[in-house]
Coordinates of C-alpha atoms and ligand atoms in Angstrom, one line a residue:
Chain A
M1 CA 120.4 190.9 204.5
L2 CA 118.3 192.7 201.9
E3 CA 115.1 191.0 203.2
K4 CA 115.3 193.6 206.0
A5 CA 114.3 196.2 203.5
I6 CA 111.0 194.7 202.7
K7 CA 109.8 194.4 206.3
G8 CA 108.7 197.7 207.6
S9 CA 106.1 199.8 209.3
A10 CA 103.3 201.6 207.6
L11 CA 105.2 204.8 208.0
Y12 CA 108.2 203.3 206.2
W13 CA 106.1 202.3 203.2
I14 CA 104.3 205.6 203.1
W15 CA 107.7 207.4 203.0
L16 CA 108.9 205.1 200.2
L17 CA 105.8 205.8 198.2
V18 CA 106.2 209.5 198.6
L19 CA 109.8 209.2 197.4
L20 CA 108.7 207.1 194.5
A21 CA 106.1 209.7 193.5
V22 CA 108.9 212.4 193.6
I23 CA 111.1 210.2 191.5
G24 CA 108.3 209.5 189.0
V25 CA 107.6 213.3 188.5
G26 CA 111.3 213.9 188.1
F27 CA 111.5 211.1 185.5
G28 CA 108.6 212.5 183.6
A29 CA 110.5 215.8 183.4
Y30 CA 113.6 214.0 182.3
L31 CA 111.7 212.4 179.4
Q32 CA 110.6 215.9 178.4
Q33 CA 114.3 217.0 178.5
L34 CA 115.3 214.0 176.4
D35 CA 112.8 214.9 173.8
Q36 CA 113.3 218.6 173.7
G37 CA 117.0 218.7 174.7
L38 CA 118.5 220.9 177.3
S39 CA 116.4 223.8 175.9
V40 CA 114.0 223.0 178.7
T41 CA 116.7 224.3 181.1
A42 CA 117.7 227.9 181.7
L43 CA 121.2 227.2 180.6
D44 CA 122.6 229.1 177.7
R45 CA 125.8 229.8 175.8
D46 CA 127.4 231.7 178.6
I47 CA 126.1 230.0 181.7
S48 CA 126.5 226.5 180.4
W49 CA 126.4 224.6 183.7
G50 CA 123.8 225.2 186.3
L51 CA 121.7 223.4 188.8
Y52 CA 122.7 219.8 187.9
I53 CA 126.5 220.4 188.0
A54 CA 126.0 222.4 191.2
Q55 CA 124.4 219.4 192.9
L56 CA 127.2 217.2 191.6
T57 CA 129.7 219.4 193.2
F58 CA 127.9 219.7 196.5
L59 CA 127.1 215.9 196.8
V60 CA 130.6 214.7 195.9
G61 CA 131.6 216.6 199.1
V62 CA 128.9 214.9 201.1
A63 CA 130.0 211.5 199.8
A64 CA 133.7 212.2 200.6
S65 CA 132.9 213.2 204.1
A66 CA 132.4 209.5 205.1
V67 CA 136.1 209.6 205.5
M68 CA 135.7 211.8 208.6
M69 CA 134.4 208.7 210.4
V70 CA 136.7 206.2 208.8
I71 CA 139.8 208.1 209.9
P72 CA 139.0 208.3 213.6
M73 CA 137.6 204.8 213.6
Y74 CA 140.4 202.9 211.8
L75 CA 143.4 205.1 212.3
H76 CA 142.7 206.3 215.8
N77 CA 140.6 203.5 217.1
H78 CA 137.8 205.9 218.0
K79 CA 135.2 203.3 218.8
A80 CA 132.3 205.7 219.2
F81 CA 131.8 205.5 215.4
A82 CA 131.6 201.8 215.3
R83 CA 127.8 201.7 215.4
M84 CA 127.4 204.5 213.0
L85 CA 130.1 204.1 210.4
I86 CA 127.9 201.8 208.3
L87 CA 125.4 204.7 208.0
G88 CA 128.1 207.0 206.8
E89 CA 129.3 204.5 204.2
F90 CA 125.8 203.8 202.9
M91 CA 125.1 207.6 202.7
A92 CA 128.3 207.8 200.6
V93 CA 126.9 205.1 198.3
A94 CA 123.6 207.0 197.9
T95 CA 125.2 210.3 197.3
I96 CA 127.7 209.0 194.7
I97 CA 124.8 207.5 192.8
M98 CA 123.1 210.9 192.8
C99 CA 126.4 212.5 191.6
L100 CA 126.6 210.1 188.7
L101 CA 123.0 210.7 187.8
F102 CA 123.5 214.5 187.9
V103 CA 126.3 214.1 185.4
V104 CA 124.1 212.0 183.1
V105 CA 121.1 214.4 183.2
D106 CA 123.4 217.2 182.3
L107 CA 124.7 215.6 179.1
G108 CA 123.3 216.7 175.8
Q109 CA 123.8 213.2 174.4
P110 CA 123.5 210.9 177.4
Q111 CA 123.2 207.8 175.2
R112 CA 126.9 208.4 174.2
L113 CA 128.1 208.4 177.8
W114 CA 130.1 205.2 177.0
N115 CA 132.3 207.3 174.7
V116 CA 134.2 208.4 177.8
V117 CA 135.2 204.7 178.2
L118 CA 135.7 204.0 174.5
Y119 CA 138.0 207.0 174.0
P120 CA 139.7 207.4 177.5
T121 CA 141.4 210.8 177.7
P122 CA 143.8 211.2 180.6
S123 CA 144.2 214.9 179.8
S124 CA 140.5 215.5 180.7
V125 CA 139.7 216.0 184.4
L126 CA 136.2 214.9 183.7
F127 CA 137.6 211.5 182.6
W128 CA 139.4 211.2 186.0
D129 CA 136.3 212.4 187.8
M130 CA 134.4 209.5 186.4
V131 CA 137.2 207.1 187.3
V132 CA 137.4 208.2 190.9
L133 CA 133.6 208.5 191.5
N134 CA 133.0 205.0 190.2
G135 CA 135.9 203.7 192.2
Y136 CA 134.6 205.3 195.3
L137 CA 131.2 203.9 194.8
F138 CA 132.6 200.4 194.4
L139 CA 134.8 200.8 197.5
N140 CA 131.9 201.9 199.7
I141 CA 129.5 199.2 198.5
L142 CA 132.2 196.6 199.1
I143 CA 133.4 197.8 202.5
G144 CA 129.9 198.5 203.8
W145 CA 128.5 195.2 202.7
V146 CA 131.4 193.1 203.9
T147 CA 131.8 194.7 207.3
L148 CA 128.0 194.5 207.9
Q149 CA 127.9 190.9 206.9
A150 CA 130.8 190.1 209.3
E151 CA 129.1 192.0 212.1
R152 CA 125.9 190.0 211.5
K153 CA 127.9 186.8 211.9
R154 CA 129.4 188.4 215.0
V155 CA 133.0 188.0 213.7
G156 CA 135.5 190.7 213.0
P157 CA 135.7 192.0 209.4
P158 CA 137.9 189.7 207.2
R159 CA 141.5 190.7 206.9
W160 CA 141.4 191.2 203.2
I161 CA 139.0 194.1 203.5
K162 CA 141.5 196.2 205.5
P163 CA 143.6 197.4 202.5
F164 CA 140.3 198.5 200.8
I165 CA 139.4 200.5 203.9
Y166 CA 142.8 202.2 204.0
I167 CA 142.7 202.9 200.3
S168 CA 139.2 204.4 200.7
I169 CA 140.7 207.2 202.9
P170 CA 142.9 208.9 200.2
W171 CA 140.3 207.9 197.6
A172 CA 137.6 210.0 199.4
I173 CA 140.0 213.0 199.4
S174 CA 140.6 212.3 195.7
I175 CA 137.0 212.4 194.6
H176 CA 136.6 215.9 196.0
T177 CA 140.0 217.1 194.8
V178 CA 139.4 215.9 191.3
T179 CA 136.0 217.6 191.4
A180 CA 137.6 220.8 192.4
F181 CA 140.1 220.4 189.6
L182 CA 137.2 220.4 187.1
Y183 CA 137.1 224.1 187.8
A184 CA 140.5 225.0 189.2
G185 CA 142.4 224.3 186.0
L186 CA 140.5 226.3 183.5
P187 CA 142.4 229.3 182.1
G188 CA 140.4 232.5 181.9
R189 CA 137.8 231.6 184.6
D190 CA 139.4 233.8 187.2
F191 CA 136.8 232.9 189.9
W192 CA 137.8 229.3 189.8
L193 CA 141.5 229.6 188.9
T194 CA 142.8 229.3 192.4
A195 CA 144.8 226.7 194.3
S196 CA 142.4 227.1 197.2
M197 CA 139.6 225.4 195.3
A198 CA 140.4 221.9 196.5
P199 CA 141.1 222.8 200.1
S200 CA 137.9 224.9 200.3
F201 CA 135.9 222.1 198.7
L202 CA 137.2 219.7 201.3
A203 CA 136.5 222.1 204.1
S204 CA 132.9 222.7 203.1
A205 CA 132.4 219.0 202.4
F206 CA 133.6 218.0 205.9
A207 CA 131.2 220.5 207.3
A208 CA 128.2 219.6 205.1
G209 CA 128.5 215.8 205.1
P210 CA 128.7 215.3 208.9
A211 CA 126.0 217.9 209.3
L212 CA 123.7 215.9 207.1
L213 CA 124.7 212.8 208.9
I214 CA 123.8 214.3 212.2
L215 CA 120.4 215.3 211.0
L216 CA 119.7 211.9 209.5
A217 CA 120.9 210.3 212.7
F218 CA 118.3 212.4 214.6
A219 CA 115.7 211.3 212.1
V220 CA 116.6 207.7 212.7
K221 CA 116.4 208.2 216.4
I222 CA 112.8 209.5 216.1
F223 CA 111.5 207.4 213.3
A224 CA 113.4 204.1 213.7
I225 CA 113.7 204.4 217.4
W226 CA 117.3 203.4 217.2
D227 CA 120.0 205.6 218.8
P228 CA 123.3 205.9 216.8
G229 CA 125.0 206.9 220.0
R230 CA 125.5 210.2 221.7
E231 CA 129.3 210.1 221.6
A232 CA 129.3 209.6 217.8
I233 CA 127.0 212.5 217.2
Q234 CA 129.1 214.7 219.5
S235 CA 132.3 213.7 217.7
L236 CA 130.6 214.6 214.4
A237 CA 129.5 217.9 215.8
K238 CA 133.1 218.8 216.6
I239 CA 134.1 217.8 213.1
V240 CA 131.4 220.1 211.7
T241 CA 132.6 223.0 213.8
Y242 CA 136.3 222.7 212.8
A243 CA 135.5 222.2 209.1
L244 CA 133.0 225.0 209.1
A245 CA 135.6 227.4 210.6
A246 CA 138.1 226.3 207.9
Y247 CA 135.4 226.7 205.2
L248 CA 134.6 230.3 206.2
F249 CA 138.3 231.1 206.7
L250 CA 139.0 230.0 203.1
I251 CA 136.2 232.1 201.7
G252 CA 137.7 235.0 203.6
C253 CA 141.1 234.3 202.0
K254 CA 139.6 234.3 198.6
I255 CA 137.8 237.5 199.1
F256 CA 141.0 239.2 200.5
T257 CA 143.0 238.2 197.4
A258 CA 140.3 239.6 195.1
A259 CA 139.5 242.7 197.1
Y260 CA 143.0 243.8 198.0
S261 CA 144.6 243.1 194.6
M262 CA 141.7 244.9 193.0
V263 CA 142.4 243.0 189.8
P264 CA 139.2 243.6 187.9
D265 CA 139.0 240.2 186.4
K266 CA 139.0 238.6 189.8
L267 CA 137.1 241.3 191.7
A268 CA 134.1 241.4 189.3
H269 CA 133.1 237.9 190.1
W270 CA 133.0 238.6 193.8
E271 CA 131.1 241.8 193.3
Y272 CA 128.6 239.9 191.2
L273 CA 128.3 237.2 193.8
Y274 CA 127.7 239.5 196.8
F275 CA 126.3 242.7 195.4
G276 CA 125.2 242.0 191.9
L277 CA 126.3 243.8 188.8
E278 CA 124.2 245.8 186.3
G279 CA 121.1 245.1 188.3
H280 CA 121.6 241.3 188.3
T281 CA 121.2 240.9 192.1
M282 CA 119.3 237.6 192.5
L283 CA 122.3 235.5 193.3
S284 CA 123.6 238.0 195.8
V285 CA 120.5 237.6 197.9
F286 CA 121.2 233.9 198.1
M287 CA 124.9 234.5 198.9
W288 CA 124.1 236.7 201.9
V289 CA 121.8 234.0 203.2
S290 CA 124.6 231.5 202.7
T291 CA 127.2 233.6 204.5
L292 CA 125.0 234.7 207.3
A293 CA 123.8 231.1 207.8
G294 CA 127.4 229.9 207.9
V295 CA 128.6 232.5 210.3
S296 CA 125.6 232.0 212.6
A297 CA 126.2 228.3 212.6
L298 CA 129.8 228.8 213.6
L299 CA 128.8 231.1 216.4
I300 CA 126.4 228.6 217.7
L301 CA 128.6 225.5 217.4
L302 CA 131.6 227.1 219.0
F303 CA 130.0 226.7 222.4
P304 CA 130.0 223.1 223.6
K305 CA 126.7 223.7 225.5
N306 CA 125.0 224.4 222.2
R307 CA 126.4 221.4 220.6
Q308 CA 125.2 219.2 223.4
A309 CA 121.6 220.3 223.1
D310 CA 120.1 218.2 220.4
N311 CA 117.7 220.9 219.2
I312 CA 120.3 223.6 218.9
L313 CA 122.7 221.2 217.2
A314 CA 120.1 220.2 214.7
F315 CA 119.3 223.8 213.9
A316 CA 123.0 224.6 213.4
C317 CA 123.3 221.7 211.1
V318 CA 120.5 222.9 209.0
L319 CA 122.2 226.3 208.8
V320 CA 125.5 224.6 207.7
L321 CA 123.7 222.7 204.9
I322 CA 121.9 225.9 203.7
S323 CA 125.2 227.8 203.7
T324 CA 127.3 225.2 201.9
W325 CA 124.6 224.2 199.5
I326 CA 124.2 227.7 198.2
E327 CA 127.9 228.6 198.2
K328 CA 129.2 225.5 196.6
G329 CA 126.3 225.0 194.3
M330 CA 124.7 227.9 192.5
G331 CA 127.1 230.5 193.9
L332 CA 130.3 228.8 192.8
I333 CA 129.0 227.8 189.4
T334 CA 127.1 230.9 188.3
A335 CA 129.7 233.4 189.6
G336 CA 132.4 231.4 187.7
F337 CA 130.6 232.1 184.4
V338 CA 129.6 235.7 185.1
P339 CA 130.9 238.1 184.0
T340 CA 131.3 236.1 180.8
P341 CA 134.5 236.2 178.7
M342 CA 132.7 238.9 176.7
K343 CA 132.2 240.8 180.0
E344 CA 128.4 240.4 179.9
V345 CA 126.4 240.1 183.1
L346 CA 123.5 237.6 183.3
T347 CA 121.3 235.9 185.8
Y348 CA 120.6 232.2 185.8
A349 CA 117.4 230.9 187.4
P350 CA 116.6 227.2 186.9
T351 CA 113.4 226.3 185.1
G352 CA 110.6 224.0 186.4
P353 CA 111.8 220.9 184.6
E354 CA 115.4 221.5 185.9
I355 CA 114.1 221.7 189.4
L356 CA 111.8 218.6 189.1
I357 CA 114.6 216.5 187.6
T358 CA 116.9 217.6 190.5
L359 CA 114.2 216.8 193.1
G360 CA 113.7 213.4 191.4
I361 CA 117.4 212.5 191.8
Y362 CA 117.3 213.6 195.4
G363 CA 114.2 211.5 195.8
L364 CA 116.1 208.5 194.5
G365 CA 119.1 209.3 196.7
F366 CA 116.9 209.4 199.8
L367 CA 115.2 206.2 198.7
I368 CA 118.6 204.4 198.5
I369 CA 119.6 205.9 201.9
T370 CA 116.4 204.8 203.5
V371 CA 116.6 201.2 202.2
L372 CA 120.3 200.8 203.0
W373 CA 120.0 202.3 206.4
K374 CA 117.0 200.1 207.1
V375 CA 119.2 197.1 206.4
G376 CA 122.1 198.5 208.3
I377 CA 120.0 199.4 211.4
G378 CA 118.2 196.1 211.2
V379 CA 121.4 194.1 211.4
R380 CA 122.7 196.3 214.2
R381 CA 119.5 195.7 216.1
E382 CA 119.8 192.0 215.6
I383 CA 123.3 192.0 217.1
E384 CA 122.5 194.2 220.0
A385 CA 119.3 192.4 220.9
Chain B
M1 CA 140.0 260.9 178.3
E2 CA 138.5 260.4 174.9
E3 CA 135.4 258.2 174.8
K4 CA 136.0 255.1 172.7
A5 CA 133.1 254.2 170.4
K6 CA 132.0 250.6 170.8
L7 CA 133.5 248.6 168.0
S8 CA 131.9 245.5 166.7
L9 CA 134.4 242.7 166.5
L10 CA 134.3 239.2 165.4
T11 CA 135.0 236.9 168.3
L12 CA 135.3 233.7 166.5
C13 CA 137.2 230.7 167.8
N14 CA 141.0 231.4 167.9
H15 CA 142.0 227.9 166.8
C16 CA 144.5 228.0 169.6
D17 CA 147.8 226.3 169.2
N18 CA 147.5 225.2 172.9
P19 CA 143.7 224.8 173.1
P20 CA 142.2 224.2 176.6
C21 CA 139.0 223.0 175.0
V22 CA 140.8 220.1 173.5
R23 CA 142.6 219.4 176.7
V24 CA 139.4 219.1 178.8
C25 CA 137.3 217.1 176.4
P26 CA 136.7 213.6 177.9
T27 CA 136.1 212.0 174.5
Q28 CA 138.5 213.7 172.1
A29 CA 135.4 214.9 170.3
T30 CA 137.1 218.2 169.9
F31 CA 140.6 218.0 168.5
S32 CA 143.4 219.8 166.8
R33 CA 143.9 218.8 163.2
D34 CA 147.4 218.5 161.8
D35 CA 147.0 221.9 160.1
G36 CA 146.2 223.5 163.5
I37 CA 142.5 223.9 163.0
V38 CA 140.4 222.9 166.1
L39 CA 137.5 220.8 165.0
M40 CA 134.5 219.0 166.4
D41 CA 133.4 215.4 165.9
F42 CA 129.6 215.9 166.3
H43 CA 129.0 212.2 166.4
R44 CA 131.3 211.6 169.3
C45 CA 130.5 214.7 171.5
I46 CA 128.5 213.7 174.6
G47 CA 127.4 217.2 175.3
C48 CA 129.1 217.6 178.7
R49 CA 130.0 221.2 177.9
F50 CA 133.3 221.0 179.7
C51 CA 134.9 222.6 176.6
M52 CA 132.6 225.6 176.9
A53 CA 133.8 226.2 180.5
G54 CA 137.4 225.5 179.3
C55 CA 137.4 228.0 176.4
P56 CA 138.5 231.4 177.8
Y57 CA 137.0 233.3 174.8
G58 CA 133.3 232.3 174.9
A59 CA 133.9 230.8 171.4
R60 CA 131.7 227.8 171.8
S61 CA 128.0 227.3 171.8
F62 CA 125.7 224.4 172.4
N63 CA 122.6 223.1 170.5
Y64 CA 120.2 223.4 173.4
H65 CA 117.4 223.1 170.8
N66 CA 117.2 220.8 167.9
P67 CA 118.7 223.0 165.1
R68 CA 116.7 221.3 162.5
N69 CA 113.5 222.9 163.9
F70 CA 114.9 226.2 162.7
L71 CA 116.0 225.3 159.2
N72 CA 114.3 226.6 156.1
E73 CA 114.3 223.7 153.6
D74 CA 114.5 226.0 150.6
E75 CA 117.6 227.7 151.7
L76 CA 119.5 224.6 152.7
S77 CA 122.8 223.8 151.2
H78 CA 123.0 220.1 150.6
D79 CA 126.8 220.1 150.6
F80 CA 126.9 219.9 154.3
P81 CA 125.0 217.7 156.8
T82 CA 122.5 219.3 159.2
R83 CA 123.3 219.3 162.9
E84 CA 121.6 217.7 165.9
K85 CA 120.7 218.8 169.4
G86 CA 122.9 218.2 172.4
V87 CA 126.3 218.8 171.0
V88 CA 128.7 221.7 171.1
E89 CA 129.2 223.9 168.0
K90 CA 132.1 226.2 167.1
C91 CA 133.7 228.0 164.2
E92 CA 135.4 225.4 162.1
F93 CA 137.1 227.7 159.6
C94 CA 134.8 226.0 157.1
A95 CA 137.0 223.0 157.2
H96 CA 134.8 221.4 154.5
L97 CA 135.5 224.2 152.1
L98 CA 139.2 224.2 152.9
D99 CA 139.3 220.5 152.0
Q100 CA 138.0 221.5 148.6
G101 CA 140.8 224.1 148.2
E102 CA 138.4 227.0 148.9
R103 CA 138.7 229.7 151.6
P104 CA 136.4 230.0 154.6
A105 CA 133.1 231.6 153.8
C106 CA 133.7 234.7 156.0
V107 CA 137.0 235.4 154.3
E108 CA 135.4 235.0 150.9
A109 CA 132.6 237.4 151.9
A110 CA 134.8 240.0 153.5
E111 CA 137.4 240.3 150.7
G112 CA 140.3 242.5 151.8
V113 CA 139.3 242.7 155.4
L114 CA 139.8 239.1 156.6
Y115 CA 142.9 237.2 155.6
F116 CA 143.4 233.5 155.8
G117 CA 146.4 231.2 155.3
D118 CA 149.2 229.1 156.6
L119 CA 151.0 230.9 159.4
N120 CA 153.9 228.5 159.0
D121 CA 154.5 229.5 155.4
P122 CA 156.5 232.8 155.3
E123 CA 155.2 233.5 151.8
S124 CA 151.5 233.2 152.7
E125 CA 149.2 236.1 152.5
V126 CA 148.5 236.2 156.2
R127 CA 152.2 236.3 157.1
K128 CA 152.7 239.2 154.7
V129 CA 149.9 241.1 156.3
L130 CA 151.1 240.4 159.8
R131 CA 154.6 241.6 158.8
D132 CA 153.2 244.9 157.5
R133 CA 150.6 245.7 160.1
Y134 CA 150.4 245.9 163.9
S135 CA 148.2 243.1 165.3
L136 CA 146.9 241.8 168.6
V137 CA 145.7 238.4 169.8
R138 CA 143.1 238.0 172.6
K139 CA 144.3 237.2 176.1
P140 CA 147.9 236.2 175.2
K141 CA 148.7 235.9 178.9
L142 CA 146.7 232.7 179.2
G143 CA 149.1 230.8 177.0
T144 CA 146.5 229.4 174.7
E145 CA 148.4 230.7 171.7
P146 CA 145.6 232.1 169.6
Q147 CA 146.0 231.8 165.8
V148 CA 143.6 234.5 165.0
Y149 CA 145.2 238.0 164.8
Y150 CA 143.3 241.3 165.0
L151 CA 144.8 243.9 162.7
I152 CA 145.0 247.4 164.0
Ligands
LIG1 S1 139.2 229.9 171.1 FE1 138.2 228.5 172.6 S2 137.2 227.0 171.3 FE2 138.7 228.0 170.0 S3 140.5 226.7 170.1 FE3 140.8 228.3 171.6 S4 140.0 227.4 173.5 FE4 139.2 226.1 171.8
LIG2 S1 130.7 218.9 175.0 FE1 131.5 217.5 173.5 S2 133.3 218.5 172.6 FE2 132.8 219.5 174.5 S3 134.1 218.6 176.1 FE3 132.1 217.5 176.1 S4 132.3 215.8 174.7 FE4 134.0 217.2 174.3

């Protein structure tokens, strides 16, 4: 099936070349980081995770959200997703690969990564995160490939793949739960130390993932001239709406606990996040953008008429992505570290190399999505022709 | 209310008895030694910095730069290997000195202000001081069971 990836229009090849250029620049910046260490980043003793781990957190959610098509399709026989599911699964493959790369570029000693396997440590959530992320990658490659091959031969998927599909449902939930537990189990980090971490991670993931999928589906419609199906997109739009409401609700719950209890250790993080402390206000600008984008998107999406208009739906999906990307990325990470255990207030602004490396990994992710979707859509076209 | 002058305090690693940094490390590169000292294996650490997020006291730092760039050859002690970039650092209670029967360098330098010893030994110097004077530990509510006491 892979041969479908090497037959494409001029536009396809130009797009791949652009992505390759972005990847190349990012790789160059990574070589610099390898040489000079993480000193090329803006990280320091107090804010010791930043842009890379923020992307990991955000993208694990996007990957997990493939389950929002698997559940309706396989548990409720919602056939509208039949044409599009493969795109969701392939998107999950690409985003998990990005996640793993973001872990690697964040390491101070990446060549020792294998130590996690040599000295497995069940008490460490990071160990489990590696287990579930790799497992999820394997599941999605397997399921995506086997179901696509079956479709190509115009037969139903083999029976043995069914258990893997069912396992992939709780597995998707697990990757994001475990990622939330990276934060939610740390004593003394009051911003993260809350049981609502995993639920709010899942809520924002199920808003962001399908929103990205809708946008990519529109892109496919325009550039590949292949329509993933109106009903599928409309179902996804409903999922985005519900999940977005849950995501905003959970933020509200967290703010209530901090603001009403007035426990300084909890409140200070939220003050820093939304108003800034001691003149450090950069993050709060982003947070207001995030919150306003999220609330506006919800106000738009609540009305079925808006969801049914492609332009408005696309616009709302962009707002959802902006909102969740800021909130779950830089907002969540930086405000977790600030104020520091020594009650210091700091600002973290990623450096050029950090940004280039991040863009490089996104470039690779989009390259993988493009190639896999090309194959998936090619097969679909063949069947439908 | 009386204004409190800002005090300078040592905020070293507490060598917690229930250390979250050890719990979160995915490679056991940070570990509790049998005598309760929390140590680092600099050759195993992958530099993920999970332990820095896990320590509630800000007691860990990271070699963002190559530390060797900042060494002055003439002042080097050759009793101890130099460090490398990309790994986490922390107070080790000078474990290499303890192993030679000496006391940590800070205790040696601040004679009569810092005390060091075996908390499990009722006759040790630290236990005597703790019996006689009022003391605090940092953030006891977190259950990390710090082994560093601040004398008042
Ligand atoms: S103070 Fe921090 S680094 Fe030291 S043992 Fe406790 S948790 Fe670990
Ligand atoms: S940075 Fe090193 S010591 Fe700390 S958790 Fe990671 S591997 Fe363990």
